[in-house]
mmCIF file of C-alpha atoms in Angstrom:
data_model
loop_
_atom_site.group_PDB
_atom_site.id
_atom_site.type_symbol
_atom_site.label_atom_id
_atom_site.label_comp_id
_atom_site.label_asym_id
_atom_site.label_seq_id
_atom_site.Cartn_x
_atom_site.Cartn_y
_atom_site.Cartn_z
ATOM 1 C CA ARG A 1 -20.015 68.817 -7.269
ATOM 2 C CA LEU A 2 -17.813 68.935 -4.157
ATOM 3 C CA ASP A 3 -17.223 72.640 -4.736
ATOM 4 C CA GLY A 4 -20.980 73.147 -4.640
ATOM 5 C CA LEU A 5 -21.033 71.645 -1.130
ATOM 6 C CA GLY A 6 -18.273 73.969 0.017
ATOM 7 C CA ILE A 7 -15.535 71.337 -0.227
ATOM 8 C CA PRO A 8 -12.449 72.444 -2.153
ATOM 9 C CA ALA A 9 -11.918 69.945 -4.970
ATOM 10 C CA LEU A 10 -8.717 68.996 -6.735
ATOM 11 C CA ALA A 11 -8.643 68.611 -10.482
ATOM 12 C CA ASP A 12 -6.663 65.510 -11.248
ATOM 13 C CA GLN A 13 -6.388 62.654 -13.675
ATOM 14 C CA GLU A 14 -6.526 59.916 -11.030
ATOM 15 C CA GLY A 15 -10.283 59.442 -10.836
ATOM 16 C CA GLY A 16 -12.974 60.477 -8.398
ATOM 17 C CA LEU A 17 -12.575 61.077 -4.702
ATOM 18 C CA LEU A 18 -14.261 57.841 -3.639
ATOM 19 C CA THR A 19 -11.950 55.774 -5.861
ATOM 20 C CA GLN A 20 -8.750 56.974 -4.175
ATOM 21 C CA PRO A 21 -7.087 54.231 -2.071
ATOM 22 C CA VAL A 22 -6.724 56.447 1.015
ATOM 23 C CA VAL A 23 -10.423 57.320 0.829
ATOM 24 C CA MET A 24 -11.462 53.736 0.138
ATOM 25 C CA ALA A 25 -9.773 52.655 3.389
ATOM 26 C CA LEU A 26 -11.634 55.329 5.373
ATOM 27 C CA ALA A 27 -14.917 54.491 3.638
ATOM 28 C CA THR A 28 -14.420 50.818 4.485
ATOM 29 C CA LEU A 29 -14.028 51.756 8.153
ATOM 30 C CA LEU A 30 -17.353 53.609 7.987
ATOM 31 C CA GLN A 31 -18.984 50.616 6.310
ATOM 32 C CA VAL A 32 -17.840 48.333 9.147
ATOM 33 C CA VAL A 33 -19.140 50.841 11.700
ATOM 34 C CA ALA A 34 -22.519 50.815 9.936
ATOM 35 C CA ARG A 35 -22.643 47.023 9.496
ATOM 36 C CA ARG A 36 -20.731 45.550 12.402
ATOM 37 C CA GLY A 37 -21.610 41.950 11.649
ATOM 38 C CA ASP A 38 -20.693 42.030 7.948
ATOM 39 C CA VAL A 39 -17.751 39.655 7.577
ATOM 40 C CA SER A 40 -16.960 40.760 4.031
ATOM 41 C CA ARG A 41 -16.610 44.423 4.984
ATOM 42 C CA ALA A 42 -14.633 43.544 8.115
ATOM 43 C CA ALA A 43 -12.249 41.411 6.050
ATOM 44 C CA THR A 44 -11.817 44.271 3.593
ATOM 45 C CA LEU A 45 -11.012 46.643 6.467
ATOM 46 C CA ALA A 46 -8.563 44.142 7.948
ATOM 47 C CA ARG A 47 -6.607 44.123 4.684
ATOM 48 C CA THR A 48 -6.325 47.922 4.445
ATOM 49 C CA PRO A 49 -3.326 49.826 5.817
ATOM 50 C CA LEU A 50 -5.586 50.854 8.720
ATOM 51 C CA VAL A 51 -5.361 47.323 10.137
ATOM 52 C CA GLY A 52 -2.805 45.534 7.961
ATOM 53 C CA PHE A 53 -3.629 41.903 8.757
ATOM 54 C CA ASN A 54 -1.828 39.212 6.808
ATOM 55 C CA ASP A 55 -3.648 36.051 5.655
ATOM 56 C CA SER A 56 -3.099 34.199 8.921
ATOM 57 C CA GLN A 57 -4.205 37.125 11.103
ATOM 58 C CA LEU A 58 -7.249 37.699 8.925
ATOM 59 C CA GLU A 59 -8.267 34.048 9.168
ATOM 60 C CA LYS A 60 -7.947 34.055 12.977
ATOM 61 C CA TYR A 61 -9.939 37.290 13.215
ATOM 62 C CA ILE A 62 -12.796 36.103 11.006
ATOM 63 C CA ALA A 63 -12.892 32.534 12.369
ATOM 64 C CA ASP A 64 -12.909 33.626 16.043
ATOM 65 C CA LYS A 65 -16.255 32.211 17.200
ATOM 66 C CA LYS A 66 -15.541 33.086 20.859
ATOM 67 C CA GLY A 67 -15.105 36.742 20.007
ATOM 68 C CA SER A 68 -17.813 39.352 19.761
ATOM 69 C CA SER A 69 -20.262 39.262 16.856
ATOM 70 C CA ASP A 70 -19.535 43.015 16.651
ATOM 71 C CA LEU A 71 -16.557 42.763 14.313
ATOM 72 C CA LEU A 72 -15.395 46.271 15.218
ATOM 73 C CA LYS A 73 -15.164 45.208 18.855
ATOM 74 C CA ARG A 74 -13.564 41.879 17.891
ATOM 75 C CA LEU A 75 -10.680 43.766 16.270
ATOM 76 C CA GLN A 76 -9.485 44.790 19.741
ATOM 77 C CA SER A 77 -8.652 41.213 20.740
ATOM 78 C CA HIS A 78 -6.736 40.665 17.494
ATOM 79 C CA ALA A 79 -4.610 43.807 17.592
ATOM 80 C CA ILE A 80 -0.920 43.165 16.983
ATOM 81 C CA SER A 81 0.349 46.003 19.201
ATOM 82 C CA LYS A 82 -0.751 48.211 22.085
ATOM 83 C CA PRO A 83 -1.048 51.324 19.886
ATOM 84 C CA GLN A 84 -3.156 49.384 17.400
ATOM 85 C CA ARG A 85 -5.409 48.084 20.191
ATOM 86 C CA ALA A 86 -5.796 51.656 21.473
ATOM 87 C CA LEU A 87 -6.812 52.787 17.968
ATOM 88 C CA PHE A 88 -9.395 49.985 17.696
ATOM 89 C CA GLU A 89 -10.761 50.877 21.145
ATOM 90 C CA ARG A 90 -11.088 54.534 20.063
ATOM 91 C CA TRP A 91 -12.915 53.430 16.906
ATOM 92 C CA LYS A 92 -15.412 51.441 18.965
ATOM 93 C CA ARG A 93 -15.940 54.177 21.567
ATOM 94 C CA LEU A 94 -16.379 56.944 18.988
ATOM 95 C CA ALA A 95 -18.569 54.824 16.716
ATOM 96 C CA ASP A 96 -20.809 53.875 19.637
ATOM 97 C CA SER A 97 -21.291 57.559 20.447
ATOM 98 C CA ASN A 98 -21.942 58.526 16.787
ATOM 99 C CA ARG A 99 -18.811 60.658 16.642
ATOM 100 C CA LEU A 100 -17.897 59.448 13.172
ATOM 101 C CA VAL A 101 -16.051 62.523 11.945
ATOM 102 C CA ARG A 102 -13.969 62.529 15.137
ATOM 103 C CA MET A 103 -13.277 58.814 14.580
ATOM 104 C CA LEU A 104 -12.009 59.530 11.070
ATOM 105 C CA GLU A 105 -9.908 62.476 12.272
ATOM 106 C CA GLU A 106 -8.287 60.348 14.969
ATOM 107 C CA THR A 107 -7.731 57.591 12.443
ATOM 108 C CA LEU A 108 -5.740 59.965 10.269
ATOM 109 C CA ASP A 109 -3.788 61.192 13.298
ATOM 110 C CA HIS A 110 -3.076 57.830 14.955
ATOM 111 C CA SER A 111 -2.941 55.216 12.204
ATOM 112 C CA ASP A 112 -0.348 54.377 9.567
ATOM 113 C CA LEU A 113 -2.709 55.302 6.732
ATOM 114 C CA LEU A 114 -0.807 58.425 5.721
ATOM 115 C CA LEU A 115 2.458 56.483 5.923
ATOM 116 C CA ALA A 116 1.025 54.006 3.433
ATOM 117 C CA TYR A 117 -0.229 56.889 1.276
ATOM 118 C CA PRO A 118 2.364 59.630 1.944
ATOM 119 C CA ARG A 119 1.712 62.041 -0.933
ATOM 120 C CA GLN A 120 0.314 65.466 -0.109
ATOM 121 C CA VAL A 121 -2.541 64.817 -2.502
ATOM 122 C CA ASP A 122 -3.499 61.721 -0.454
ATOM 123 C CA ARG A 123 -3.821 63.866 2.672
ATOM 124 C CA GLN A 124 -5.949 66.302 0.679
ATOM 125 C CA TYR A 125 -8.160 63.445 -0.536
ATOM 126 C CA ALA A 126 -8.570 62.245 3.057
ATOM 127 C CA GLU A 127 -9.462 65.742 4.253
ATOM 128 C CA GLN A 128 -11.958 66.172 1.412
ATOM 129 C CA PHE A 129 -13.543 62.864 2.364
ATOM 130 C CA LEU A 130 -13.836 63.955 6.008
ATOM 131 C CA ALA A 131 -15.545 67.164 4.864
ATOM 132 C CA PHE A 132 -17.853 65.128 2.620
ATOM 133 C CA VAL A 133 -18.794 62.817 5.498
ATOM 134 C CA GLN A 134 -19.389 65.741 7.850
ATOM 135 C CA ILE A 135 -21.685 67.490 5.382
ATOM 136 C CA SER A 136 -23.496 64.227 4.585
ATOM 137 C CA LEU A 137 -24.123 63.506 8.262
ATOM 138 C CA GLU A 138 -25.334 67.047 8.883
ATOM 139 C CA LYS A 139 -27.787 66.725 5.985
ATOM 140 C CA ALA A 140 -28.944 63.310 7.255
ATOM 141 C CA ARG A 141 -29.516 64.699 10.750
ATOM 142 C CA SER A 142 -31.443 67.710 9.472
ATOM 143 C CA ARG A 143 -33.706 65.488 7.347
ATOM 144 C CA ARG A 144 -34.464 63.321 10.371
ATOM 145 C CA PHE A 145 -35.501 66.307 12.484
ATOM 146 C CA GLU A 146 -39.274 66.337 12.280
ATOM 147 C CA ILE A 147 -42.363 67.340 14.174
ATOM 148 C CA LYS A 148 -44.016 64.235 15.583
ATOM 149 C CA SER A 149 -47.206 65.926 16.718
ATOM 150 C CA ALA A 150 -49.044 68.739 14.961
ATOM 151 C CA ARG A 151 -50.832 69.986 18.069
ATOM 152 C CA ARG A 152 -49.631 73.508 18.841
ATOM 153 C CA SER A 153 -49.134 72.899 22.542
ATOM 154 C CA ASP A 154 -47.549 69.470 22.233
ATOM 155 C CA TYR A 155 -44.584 69.376 19.876
ATOM 156 C CA THR A 156 -42.265 66.401 20.059
ATOM 157 C CA TRP A 157 -39.006 66.589 18.167
ATOM 158 C CA SER A 158 -37.176 63.540 16.910
ATOM 159 C CA TRP A 159 -33.446 63.357 16.344
ATOM 160 C CA PRO A 160 -31.749 60.255 14.961
ATOM 161 C CA THR A 161 -31.188 57.951 17.890
ATOM 162 C CA ALA A 162 -29.649 55.072 15.998
ATOM 163 C CA ASN A 163 -26.113 55.052 14.760
ATOM 164 C CA CYS A 164 -25.953 57.906 12.248
ATOM 165 C CA SER A 165 -23.616 55.893 10.067
ATOM 166 C CA HIS A 166 -26.667 53.966 8.880
ATOM 167 C CA TYR A 167 -27.798 57.151 7.138
ATOM 168 C CA LEU A 168 -24.523 57.469 5.274
ATOM 169 C CA SER A 169 -24.263 55.019 2.433
ATOM 170 C CA LEU A 170 -20.977 54.930 0.580
ATOM 171 C CA PRO A 171 -19.960 52.608 -2.236
ATOM 172 C CA VAL A 172 -17.005 50.411 -1.316
#
């Protein structure tokens, strides 16, 4: 099916693309972007190699009632290093501007995800997932483009104004 969308697919015995650990971490990040107040998804993200919180760090992050209710933003105040804080800030900035593919690309470039999953096939899975997300978002945007008024002289076009990640639903 990925080949039909123009995404080169690997034939392997390890299961589907969305079941690969490297992809599951990236998909969890997208789920947190789409549902910023969902504690369960945020906790799952915090335990991935993208964040890497231990039990104590996770508890402090989740229990922080003084922090933002936007759990993506709250990550910034719980970062364990300056580079990690910079990554979390980039996530927030790019997510807020609906630049989700760019966010995923920068995640691959600036996180330890590919150190945790160092095989070449893991990089290929991650790249396939990025292509899948890009195509999915393009399809979601094109479906949302509609004529609001049928009068010939008064056409109003509507593009998605909300966070486009809400249109992308991935199983995690």
